[in-house]
């Protein structure tokens, strides 16, 4: 069967004009039905969808339309052996932030349109932006079968003008029965709310999921009763089996952790720790105000917000360390003054216990103190900030601390000793936390490469800071003379600071000091002030710098032959996270 030329032309025009409307599919079928009625024999059965697609492809309509469509990809650097092509997303033709790509007409796709939003209320708690200040925006983030998308940001409103389209690729190996079932997870940045759209989910599978979760809850209650019997009764301990996510759903804590491979975005475990460290820290606010609440974000929500609580940082770092093949656990306990806290622990093959602080990137070697040792014996002084520990867990294990004392400094981390650590059944954990065990667990998304141009952003921030400093000095009645060469000489120091934060190794400081000595003439004084940020707002950074008396002394330097310098260096990480180093410096002639 073939389509007449006039019908083919009309169909192609319809696709071009109606591509972004909801009734495209219906209109196309109407035209095809017209043609079929004209050409089908009276005794011939109704043609299948495959016959219609073949007819369109023979006329070249599908190929022509696909060539003229513009799609863009969100840059996801992930090893995907089953999907060599990156996912595509509809956007405005004027958008240049994302890379254009073509789609493969031999593959199956699902086109999803977002036509608006209602009842977005969280932004109402924020103060109105001042004149000239950038207003807050909403961004819709989407995760579909290892593909991630992000909509264009729109100004915050109760009914935001969210109009965007996403082309979701359904992989070849998923065709057939698996095509009838898919999970598509959304997260709207700023809304702090995720929701799941399901295709066809069999009722039997839902019943199995509910039964597994019910049995695990029964087992968890039994485990808790047994733990209370063997735990010392004189003190309470922070043992957390379930945690509530951003949807208000209670999930086993083990489900928040899973081995996560970063592809080529992160090369070492310490670089992964640095990446987690530069993600922002913020406790989840309670809607309507009234204080803070404990909330553990799913990984997609945490990555889309680019900030979260200590538990979110610890879960992500533990997942990355597991991906690097380390034996890693999330630790739940307290810091000074009994403040609840979560951090990461790795167990070496030689028995070395290392604590990883996900909020700072610092690492600490645990050397237990012997409480029964001689009074005069020198005991190691702990450098870590942790005080007590109640439990540890990862994606396969959960262990409650049942030692006489829950103080970290005297704890023995022999996790195989059931007299010190009471384990949960690994089979019980696997029944609800293993991949595909339940339909209620959100899938882990891949990490996205940074979309920040480090050089351009560094230059822009540096120019903005120069302007802010000049204006500030002008208000004080001071002139400003910048020395470009001195600014350039500050670059090695900033690179050295970031390298030290990542590796805990100091390098390159000798060359920097030698260059500064050569650049500062005899009889002159040099002063420098480095500072670190995890955001790219130059005005906000400048205001913070002025609160430091050392930095203010440099910016407001008075004297003879005063020369100023500033250098900005932006280091990018996945998910558009970044570490921003700024150094202000001055040199002037010393007058006795």
PDB file of C-alpha atoms in Angstrom, residues 120-357:
ATOM      1  CA  UNK A 120       3.108  25.807  43.536  1.00  0.00           C
ATOM      2  CA  UNK A 121       3.187  27.422  46.978  1.00  0.00           C
ATOM      3  CA  UNK A 122       6.637  26.891  48.508  1.00  0.00           C
ATOM      4  CA  UNK A 123       8.121  30.045  46.982  1.00  0.00           C
ATOM      5  CA  UNK A 124       5.577  32.197  48.826  1.00  0.00           C
ATOM      6  CA  UNK A 125       7.720  31.874  51.970  1.00  0.00           C
ATOM      7  CA  UNK A 126      10.602  33.687  50.281  1.00  0.00           C
ATOM      8  CA  UNK A 127      10.928  37.494  50.432  1.00  0.00           C
ATOM      9  CA  UNK A 128      10.188  39.524  47.335  1.00  0.00           C
ATOM     10  CA  UNK A 129      13.332  40.131  45.235  1.00  0.00           C
ATOM     11  CA  UNK A 130      14.811  43.601  45.480  1.00  0.00           C
ATOM     12  CA  UNK A 131      15.033  45.802  42.365  1.00  0.00           C
ATOM     13  CA  UNK A 132      17.827  44.503  40.157  1.00  0.00           C
ATOM     14  CA  UNK A 133      17.987  41.210  42.048  1.00  0.00           C
ATOM     15  CA  UNK A 134      17.572  37.945  40.148  1.00  0.00           C
ATOM     16  CA  UNK A 135      14.207  36.349  40.905  1.00  0.00           C
ATOM     17  CA  UNK A 136      13.798  32.695  41.840  1.00  0.00           C
ATOM     18  CA  UNK A 137      12.862  30.221  39.129  1.00  0.00           C
ATOM     19  CA  UNK A 138      11.281  26.794  38.753  1.00  0.00           C
ATOM     20  CA  UNK A 139      12.985  24.045  36.775  1.00  0.00           C
ATOM     21  CA  UNK A 140      11.381  20.698  35.973  1.00  0.00           C
ATOM     22  CA  UNK A 141      13.793  17.756  36.080  1.00  0.00           C
ATOM     23  CA  UNK A 142      12.983  14.365  34.570  1.00  0.00           C
ATOM     24  CA  UNK A 143      14.568  10.922  34.862  1.00  0.00           C
ATOM     25  CA  UNK A 144      13.455   8.169  32.469  1.00  0.00           C
ATOM     26  CA  UNK A 145      15.329   4.885  32.088  1.00  0.00           C
ATOM     27  CA  UNK A 146      18.814   6.242  32.686  1.00  0.00           C
ATOM     28  CA  UNK A 147      18.015   9.390  30.692  1.00  0.00           C
ATOM     29  CA  UNK A 148      17.815  12.789  32.348  1.00  0.00           C
ATOM     30  CA  UNK A 149      16.251  16.024  31.148  1.00  0.00           C
ATOM     31  CA  UNK A 150      15.808  19.538  32.446  1.00  0.00           C
ATOM     32  CA  UNK A 151      13.273  22.139  31.347  1.00  0.00           C
ATOM     33  CA  UNK A 152      13.923  25.818  30.790  1.00  0.00           C
ATOM     34  CA  UNK A 153      13.749  27.798  34.071  1.00  0.00           C
ATOM     35  CA  UNK A 154      10.635  29.936  34.500  1.00  0.00           C
ATOM     36  CA  UNK A 155       9.891  32.617  37.128  1.00  0.00           C
ATOM     37  CA  UNK A 156       8.359  31.333  40.350  1.00  0.00           C
ATOM     38  CA  UNK A 157       4.574  31.632  40.482  1.00  0.00           C
ATOM     39  CA  UNK A 158       1.611  29.763  41.908  1.00  0.00           C
ATOM     40  CA  UNK A 159       0.800  28.723  38.339  1.00  0.00           C
ATOM     41  CA  UNK A 160       4.234  28.715  36.645  1.00  0.00           C
ATOM     42  CA  UNK A 161       4.402  28.955  32.868  1.00  0.00           C
ATOM     43  CA  UNK A 162       5.965  25.528  32.395  1.00  0.00           C
ATOM     44  CA  UNK A 163       5.700  24.686  28.690  1.00  0.00           C
ATOM     45  CA  UNK A 164       8.236  22.177  27.487  1.00  0.00           C
ATOM     46  CA  UNK A 165       8.514  18.873  25.686  1.00  0.00           C
ATOM     47  CA  UNK A 166      10.772  15.858  26.180  1.00  0.00           C
ATOM     48  CA  UNK A 167      11.546  13.029  23.778  1.00  0.00           C
ATOM     49  CA  UNK A 168      12.061   9.874  25.831  1.00  0.00           C
ATOM     50  CA  UNK A 169      13.785   6.934  24.185  1.00  0.00           C
ATOM     51  CA  UNK A 170      12.384   3.484  24.876  1.00  0.00           C
ATOM     52  CA  UNK A 171      15.311   1.100  24.372  1.00  0.00           C
ATOM     53  CA  UNK A 172      15.104  -1.725  21.869  1.00  0.00           C
ATOM     54  CA  UNK A 173      15.570  -4.450  24.424  1.00  0.00           C
ATOM     55  CA  UNK A 174      12.605  -3.023  26.309  1.00  0.00           C
ATOM     56  CA  UNK A 175      10.143  -3.574  23.449  1.00  0.00           C
ATOM     57  CA  UNK A 176       7.431  -6.171  23.688  1.00  0.00           C
ATOM     58  CA  UNK A 177       6.032  -6.961  27.110  1.00  0.00           C
ATOM     59  CA  UNK A 178       8.443  -4.619  28.855  1.00  0.00           C
ATOM     60  CA  UNK A 179       7.130  -1.746  26.739  1.00  0.00           C
ATOM     61  CA  UNK A 180       3.860  -1.948  28.652  1.00  0.00           C
ATOM     62  CA  UNK A 181       5.554  -0.978  31.863  1.00  0.00           C
ATOM     63  CA  UNK A 182       7.861   1.948  32.504  1.00  0.00           C
ATOM     64  CA  UNK A 183       8.764   4.309  35.283  1.00  0.00           C
ATOM     65  CA  UNK A 184       9.184   8.004  34.666  1.00  0.00           C
ATOM     66  CA  UNK A 185      10.341  10.114  37.602  1.00  0.00           C
ATOM     67  CA  UNK A 186       9.995  13.864  37.788  1.00  0.00           C
ATOM     68  CA  UNK A 187      11.402  16.388  40.169  1.00  0.00           C
ATOM     69  CA  UNK A 188      10.583  20.070  40.050  1.00  0.00           C
ATOM     70  CA  UNK A 189      13.480  22.047  41.436  1.00  0.00           C
ATOM     71  CA  UNK A 190      12.266  24.551  44.035  1.00  0.00           C
ATOM     72  CA  UNK A 191       9.001  22.690  44.459  1.00  0.00           C
ATOM     73  CA  UNK A 192      10.790  19.984  46.445  1.00  0.00           C
ATOM     74  CA  UNK A 193       8.260  17.410  45.412  1.00  0.00           C
ATOM     75  CA  UNK A 194       8.611  14.346  43.200  1.00  0.00           C
ATOM     76  CA  UNK A 195       5.959  12.231  41.631  1.00  0.00           C
ATOM     77  CA  UNK A 196       5.890   9.075  39.559  1.00  0.00           C
ATOM     78  CA  UNK A 197       3.985   8.438  36.359  1.00  0.00           C
ATOM     79  CA  UNK A 198       3.434   4.754  35.684  1.00  0.00           C
ATOM     80  CA  UNK A 199       2.414   3.135  32.473  1.00  0.00           C
ATOM     81  CA  UNK A 200       0.645  -0.197  32.837  1.00  0.00           C
ATOM     82  CA  UNK A 201       1.538  -1.918  36.101  1.00  0.00           C
ATOM     83  CA  UNK A 202       0.101  -5.344  36.707  1.00  0.00           C
ATOM     84  CA  UNK A 203      -2.114  -5.636  39.762  1.00  0.00           C
ATOM     85  CA  UNK A 204      -0.381  -8.859  40.720  1.00  0.00           C
ATOM     86  CA  UNK A 205       2.998  -7.128  40.882  1.00  0.00           C
ATOM     87  CA  UNK A 206       1.557  -4.374  43.055  1.00  0.00           C
ATOM     88  CA  UNK A 207       0.231  -6.994  45.443  1.00  0.00           C
ATOM     89  CA  UNK A 208       3.632  -8.688  45.594  1.00  0.00           C
ATOM     90  CA  UNK A 209       5.289  -5.367  46.310  1.00  0.00           C
ATOM     91  CA  UNK A 210       2.848  -4.562  49.113  1.00  0.00           C
ATOM     92  CA  UNK A 211       3.339  -8.032  50.581  1.00  0.00           C
ATOM     93  CA  UNK A 212       7.155  -7.719  50.556  1.00  0.00           C
ATOM     94  CA  UNK A 213       6.979  -4.339  52.247  1.00  0.00           C
ATOM     95  CA  UNK A 214       4.526  -5.643  54.850  1.00  0.00           C
ATOM     96  CA  UNK A 215       6.734  -8.643  55.643  1.00  0.00           C
ATOM     97  CA  UNK A 216       9.801  -6.426  55.958  1.00  0.00           C
ATOM     98  CA  UNK A 217       7.943  -4.132  58.364  1.00  0.00           C
ATOM     99  CA  UNK A 218       6.989  -7.151  60.491  1.00  0.00           C
ATOM    100  CA  UNK A 219      10.600  -8.339  60.452  1.00  0.00           C
ATOM    101  CA  UNK A 220      11.924  -4.860  61.338  1.00  0.00           C
ATOM    102  CA  UNK A 221       9.643  -4.690  64.379  1.00  0.00           C
ATOM    103  CA  UNK A 222      10.834  -8.113  65.527  1.00  0.00           C
ATOM    104  CA  UNK A 223      14.480  -7.112  64.993  1.00  0.00           C
ATOM    105  CA  UNK A 224      13.939  -3.936  67.024  1.00  0.00           C
ATOM    106  CA  UNK A 225      12.461  -5.838  69.962  1.00  0.00           C
ATOM    107  CA  UNK A 226      15.426  -8.216  69.966  1.00  0.00           C
ATOM    108  CA  UNK A 227      17.847  -5.285  69.727  1.00  0.00           C
ATOM    109  CA  UNK A 228      16.282  -3.574  72.746  1.00  0.00           C
ATOM    110  CA  UNK A 229      16.861  -6.724  74.789  1.00  0.00           C
ATOM    111  CA  UNK A 230      20.600  -6.924  74.078  1.00  0.00           C
ATOM    112  CA  UNK A 231      21.330  -3.174  73.970  1.00  0.00           C
ATOM    113  CA  UNK A 232      22.563  -1.665  77.252  1.00  0.00           C
ATOM    114  CA  UNK A 233      19.501  -0.243  78.976  1.00  0.00           C
ATOM    115  CA  UNK A 234      21.248   2.744  80.590  1.00  0.00           C
ATOM    116  CA  UNK A 235      21.440   4.823  77.397  1.00  0.00           C
ATOM    117  CA  UNK A 236      19.355   5.421  74.288  1.00  0.00           C
ATOM    118  CA  UNK A 237      20.924   5.138  70.861  1.00  0.00           C
ATOM    119  CA  UNK A 238      20.212   6.659  67.482  1.00  0.00           C
ATOM    120  CA  UNK A 239      19.163   3.665  65.394  1.00  0.00           C
ATOM    121  CA  UNK A 240      17.251   4.500  62.233  1.00  0.00           C
ATOM    122  CA  UNK A 241      15.636   1.751  60.160  1.00  0.00           C
ATOM    123  CA  UNK A 242      13.175   3.872  58.140  1.00  0.00           C
ATOM    124  CA  UNK A 243      13.397   7.441  56.838  1.00  0.00           C
ATOM    125  CA  UNK A 244      10.810   9.669  55.201  1.00  0.00           C
ATOM    126  CA  UNK A 245      11.538  10.975  51.714  1.00  0.00           C
ATOM    127  CA  UNK A 246      10.389  14.211  50.050  1.00  0.00           C
ATOM    128  CA  UNK A 247       7.033  12.623  49.241  1.00  0.00           C
ATOM    129  CA  UNK A 248       6.331  11.735  52.852  1.00  0.00           C
ATOM    130  CA  UNK A 249       6.891   8.017  52.137  1.00  0.00           C
ATOM    131  CA  UNK A 250       8.727   5.970  54.778  1.00  0.00           C
ATOM    132  CA  UNK A 251      11.430   3.870  53.135  1.00  0.00           C
ATOM    133  CA  UNK A 252      14.077   1.522  54.570  1.00  0.00           C
ATOM    134  CA  UNK A 253      17.304   3.494  54.941  1.00  0.00           C
ATOM    135  CA  UNK A 254      19.138   0.800  52.970  1.00  0.00           C
ATOM    136  CA  UNK A 255      17.103   1.799  49.892  1.00  0.00           C
ATOM    137  CA  UNK A 256      18.764   5.249  49.853  1.00  0.00           C
ATOM    138  CA  UNK A 257      22.156   3.683  49.041  1.00  0.00           C
ATOM    139  CA  UNK A 258      23.242   1.808  45.937  1.00  0.00           C
ATOM    140  CA  UNK A 259      26.589   1.363  44.110  1.00  0.00           C
ATOM    141  CA  UNK A 260      26.805   4.354  41.776  1.00  0.00           C
ATOM    142  CA  UNK A 261      29.362   4.584  38.967  1.00  0.00           C
ATOM    143  CA  UNK A 262      30.325   8.078  37.860  1.00  0.00           C
ATOM    144  CA  UNK A 263      31.610   7.021  34.445  1.00  0.00           C
ATOM    145  CA  UNK A 264      34.421   9.374  33.448  1.00  0.00           C
ATOM    146  CA  UNK A 265      33.105  12.311  35.449  1.00  0.00           C
ATOM    147  CA  UNK A 266      35.008  11.430  38.640  1.00  0.00           C
ATOM    148  CA  UNK A 267      38.308   9.578  38.633  1.00  0.00           C
ATOM    149  CA  UNK A 268      38.992   8.727  42.290  1.00  0.00           C
ATOM    150  CA  UNK A 269      37.109   8.189  45.558  1.00  0.00           C
ATOM    151  CA  UNK A 270      38.653  11.363  46.973  1.00  0.00           C
ATOM    152  CA  UNK A 271      37.514  13.358  43.974  1.00  0.00           C
ATOM    153  CA  UNK A 272      34.050  11.913  44.555  1.00  0.00           C
ATOM    154  CA  UNK A 273      34.229  13.090  48.172  1.00  0.00           C
ATOM    155  CA  UNK A 274      35.154  16.563  46.960  1.00  0.00           C
ATOM    156  CA  UNK A 275      32.200  16.586  44.558  1.00  0.00           C
ATOM    157  CA  UNK A 276      29.772  15.668  47.352  1.00  0.00           C
ATOM    158  CA  UNK A 277      31.387  18.287  49.581  1.00  0.00           C
ATOM    159  CA  UNK A 278      30.723  21.177  47.158  1.00  0.00           C
ATOM    160  CA  UNK A 279      27.016  20.353  46.936  1.00  0.00           C
ATOM    161  CA  UNK A 280      25.125  22.772  49.159  1.00  0.00           C
ATOM    162  CA  UNK A 281      24.056  21.996  52.724  1.00  0.00           C
ATOM    163  CA  UNK A 282      20.485  22.769  53.730  1.00  0.00           C
ATOM    164  CA  UNK A 283      17.918  21.145  55.969  1.00  0.00           C
ATOM    165  CA  UNK A 284      14.528  20.578  54.357  1.00  0.00           C
ATOM    166  CA  UNK A 285      12.037  23.308  55.372  1.00  0.00           C
ATOM    167  CA  UNK A 286       8.587  22.477  56.669  1.00  0.00           C
ATOM    168  CA  UNK A 287       5.862  23.733  54.333  1.00  0.00           C
ATOM    169  CA  UNK A 288       4.059  26.560  56.089  1.00  0.00           C
ATOM    170  CA  UNK A 289       7.022  27.376  58.297  1.00  0.00           C
ATOM    171  CA  UNK A 290       7.313  26.369  61.922  1.00  0.00           C
ATOM    172  CA  UNK A 291      10.844  24.998  62.073  1.00  0.00           C
ATOM    173  CA  UNK A 292      12.704  22.106  60.479  1.00  0.00           C
ATOM    174  CA  UNK A 293      11.865  18.449  59.923  1.00  0.00           C
ATOM    175  CA  UNK A 294      13.973  15.400  59.202  1.00  0.00           C
ATOM    176  CA  UNK A 295      13.689  14.430  55.566  1.00  0.00           C
ATOM    177  CA  UNK A 296      15.908  12.195  53.483  1.00  0.00           C
ATOM    178  CA  UNK A 297      15.819  13.067  49.798  1.00  0.00           C
ATOM    179  CA  UNK A 298      15.888  10.492  47.043  1.00  0.00           C
ATOM    180  CA  UNK A 299      19.000  10.793  44.894  1.00  0.00           C
ATOM    181  CA  UNK A 300      17.176  12.467  42.001  1.00  0.00           C
ATOM    182  CA  UNK A 301      15.676  15.120  44.294  1.00  0.00           C
ATOM    183  CA  UNK A 302      19.059  15.770  45.936  1.00  0.00           C
ATOM    184  CA  UNK A 303      20.902  16.137  42.632  1.00  0.00           C
ATOM    185  CA  UNK A 304      18.227  18.371  41.117  1.00  0.00           C
ATOM    186  CA  UNK A 305      18.182  20.687  44.119  1.00  0.00           C
ATOM    187  CA  UNK A 306      22.000  20.671  44.306  1.00  0.00           C
ATOM    188  CA  UNK A 307      21.709  20.852  48.084  1.00  0.00           C
ATOM    189  CA  UNK A 308      20.532  18.735  50.969  1.00  0.00           C
ATOM    190  CA  UNK A 309      21.034  17.619  54.556  1.00  0.00           C
ATOM    191  CA  UNK A 310      23.947  15.636  55.972  1.00  0.00           C
ATOM    192  CA  UNK A 311      22.079  12.361  55.367  1.00  0.00           C
ATOM    193  CA  UNK A 312      21.669  13.170  51.668  1.00  0.00           C
ATOM    194  CA  UNK A 313      25.393  13.920  51.329  1.00  0.00           C
ATOM    195  CA  UNK A 314      26.338  10.752  53.218  1.00  0.00           C
ATOM    196  CA  UNK A 315      24.035   8.538  51.108  1.00  0.00           C
ATOM    197  CA  UNK A 316      25.463   9.918  47.857  1.00  0.00           C
ATOM    198  CA  UNK A 317      29.078   9.605  49.007  1.00  0.00           C
ATOM    199  CA  UNK A 318      28.510   6.045  50.244  1.00  0.00           C
ATOM    200  CA  UNK A 319      26.934   5.119  46.890  1.00  0.00           C
ATOM    201  CA  UNK A 320      29.893   6.543  44.981  1.00  0.00           C
ATOM    202  CA  UNK A 321      32.444   4.772  47.209  1.00  0.00           C
ATOM    203  CA  UNK A 322      30.561   1.505  46.745  1.00  0.00           C
ATOM    204  CA  UNK A 323      30.774   2.121  43.003  1.00  0.00           C
ATOM    205  CA  UNK A 324      34.566   2.355  43.343  1.00  0.00           C
ATOM    206  CA  UNK A 325      34.615  -1.100  44.953  1.00  0.00           C
ATOM    207  CA  UNK A 326      35.118   0.003  48.551  1.00  0.00           C
ATOM    208  CA  UNK A 327      33.304  -1.519  51.533  1.00  0.00           C
ATOM    209  CA  UNK A 328      31.395   1.579  52.560  1.00  0.00           C
ATOM    210  CA  UNK A 329      28.659   2.228  55.112  1.00  0.00           C
ATOM    211  CA  UNK A 330      26.587   5.184  56.206  1.00  0.00           C
ATOM    212  CA  UNK A 331      26.988   5.841  59.931  1.00  0.00           C
ATOM    213  CA  UNK A 332      24.146   7.326  61.984  1.00  0.00           C
ATOM    214  CA  UNK A 333      25.026   8.907  65.306  1.00  0.00           C
ATOM    215  CA  UNK A 334      25.674  12.252  66.948  1.00  0.00           C
ATOM    216  CA  UNK A 335      28.221  15.049  66.978  1.00  0.00           C
ATOM    217  CA  UNK A 336      29.016  17.398  69.853  1.00  0.00           C
ATOM    218  CA  UNK A 337      26.091  18.403  72.089  1.00  0.00           C
ATOM    219  CA  UNK A 338      24.121  15.387  70.912  1.00  0.00           C
ATOM    220  CA  UNK A 339      23.312  16.802  67.451  1.00  0.00           C
ATOM    221  CA  UNK A 340      22.178  13.956  65.134  1.00  0.00           C
ATOM    222  CA  UNK A 341      24.554  13.441  62.228  1.00  0.00           C
ATOM    223  CA  UNK A 342      25.384  11.027  59.409  1.00  0.00           C
ATOM    224  CA  UNK A 343      28.775  10.312  57.862  1.00  0.00           C
ATOM    225  CA  UNK A 344      30.480   7.548  55.853  1.00  0.00           C
ATOM    226  CA  UNK A 345      32.820   4.785  56.946  1.00  0.00           C
ATOM    227  CA  UNK A 346      35.016   2.502  54.834  1.00  0.00           C
ATOM    228  CA  UNK A 347      36.573  -0.744  56.012  1.00  0.00           C
ATOM    229  CA  UNK A 348      39.960  -1.591  54.499  1.00  0.00           C
ATOM    230  CA  UNK A 349      41.123  -5.129  53.793  1.00  0.00           C
ATOM    231  CA  UNK A 350      43.783  -4.631  56.489  1.00  0.00           C
ATOM    232  CA  UNK A 351      41.175  -3.658  59.079  1.00  0.00           C
ATOM    233  CA  UNK A 352      41.699   0.110  58.772  1.00  0.00           C
ATOM    234  CA  UNK A 353      38.562   2.086  59.545  1.00  0.00           C
ATOM    235  CA  UNK A 354      38.301   5.440  57.766  1.00  0.00           C
ATOM    236  CA  UNK A 355      35.628   8.050  58.415  1.00  0.00           C
ATOM    237  CA  UNK A 356      34.614  10.327  55.533  1.00  0.00           C
ATOM    238  CA  UNK A 357      32.862  13.586  56.406  1.00  0.00           C
TER     239      UNK A 357
END
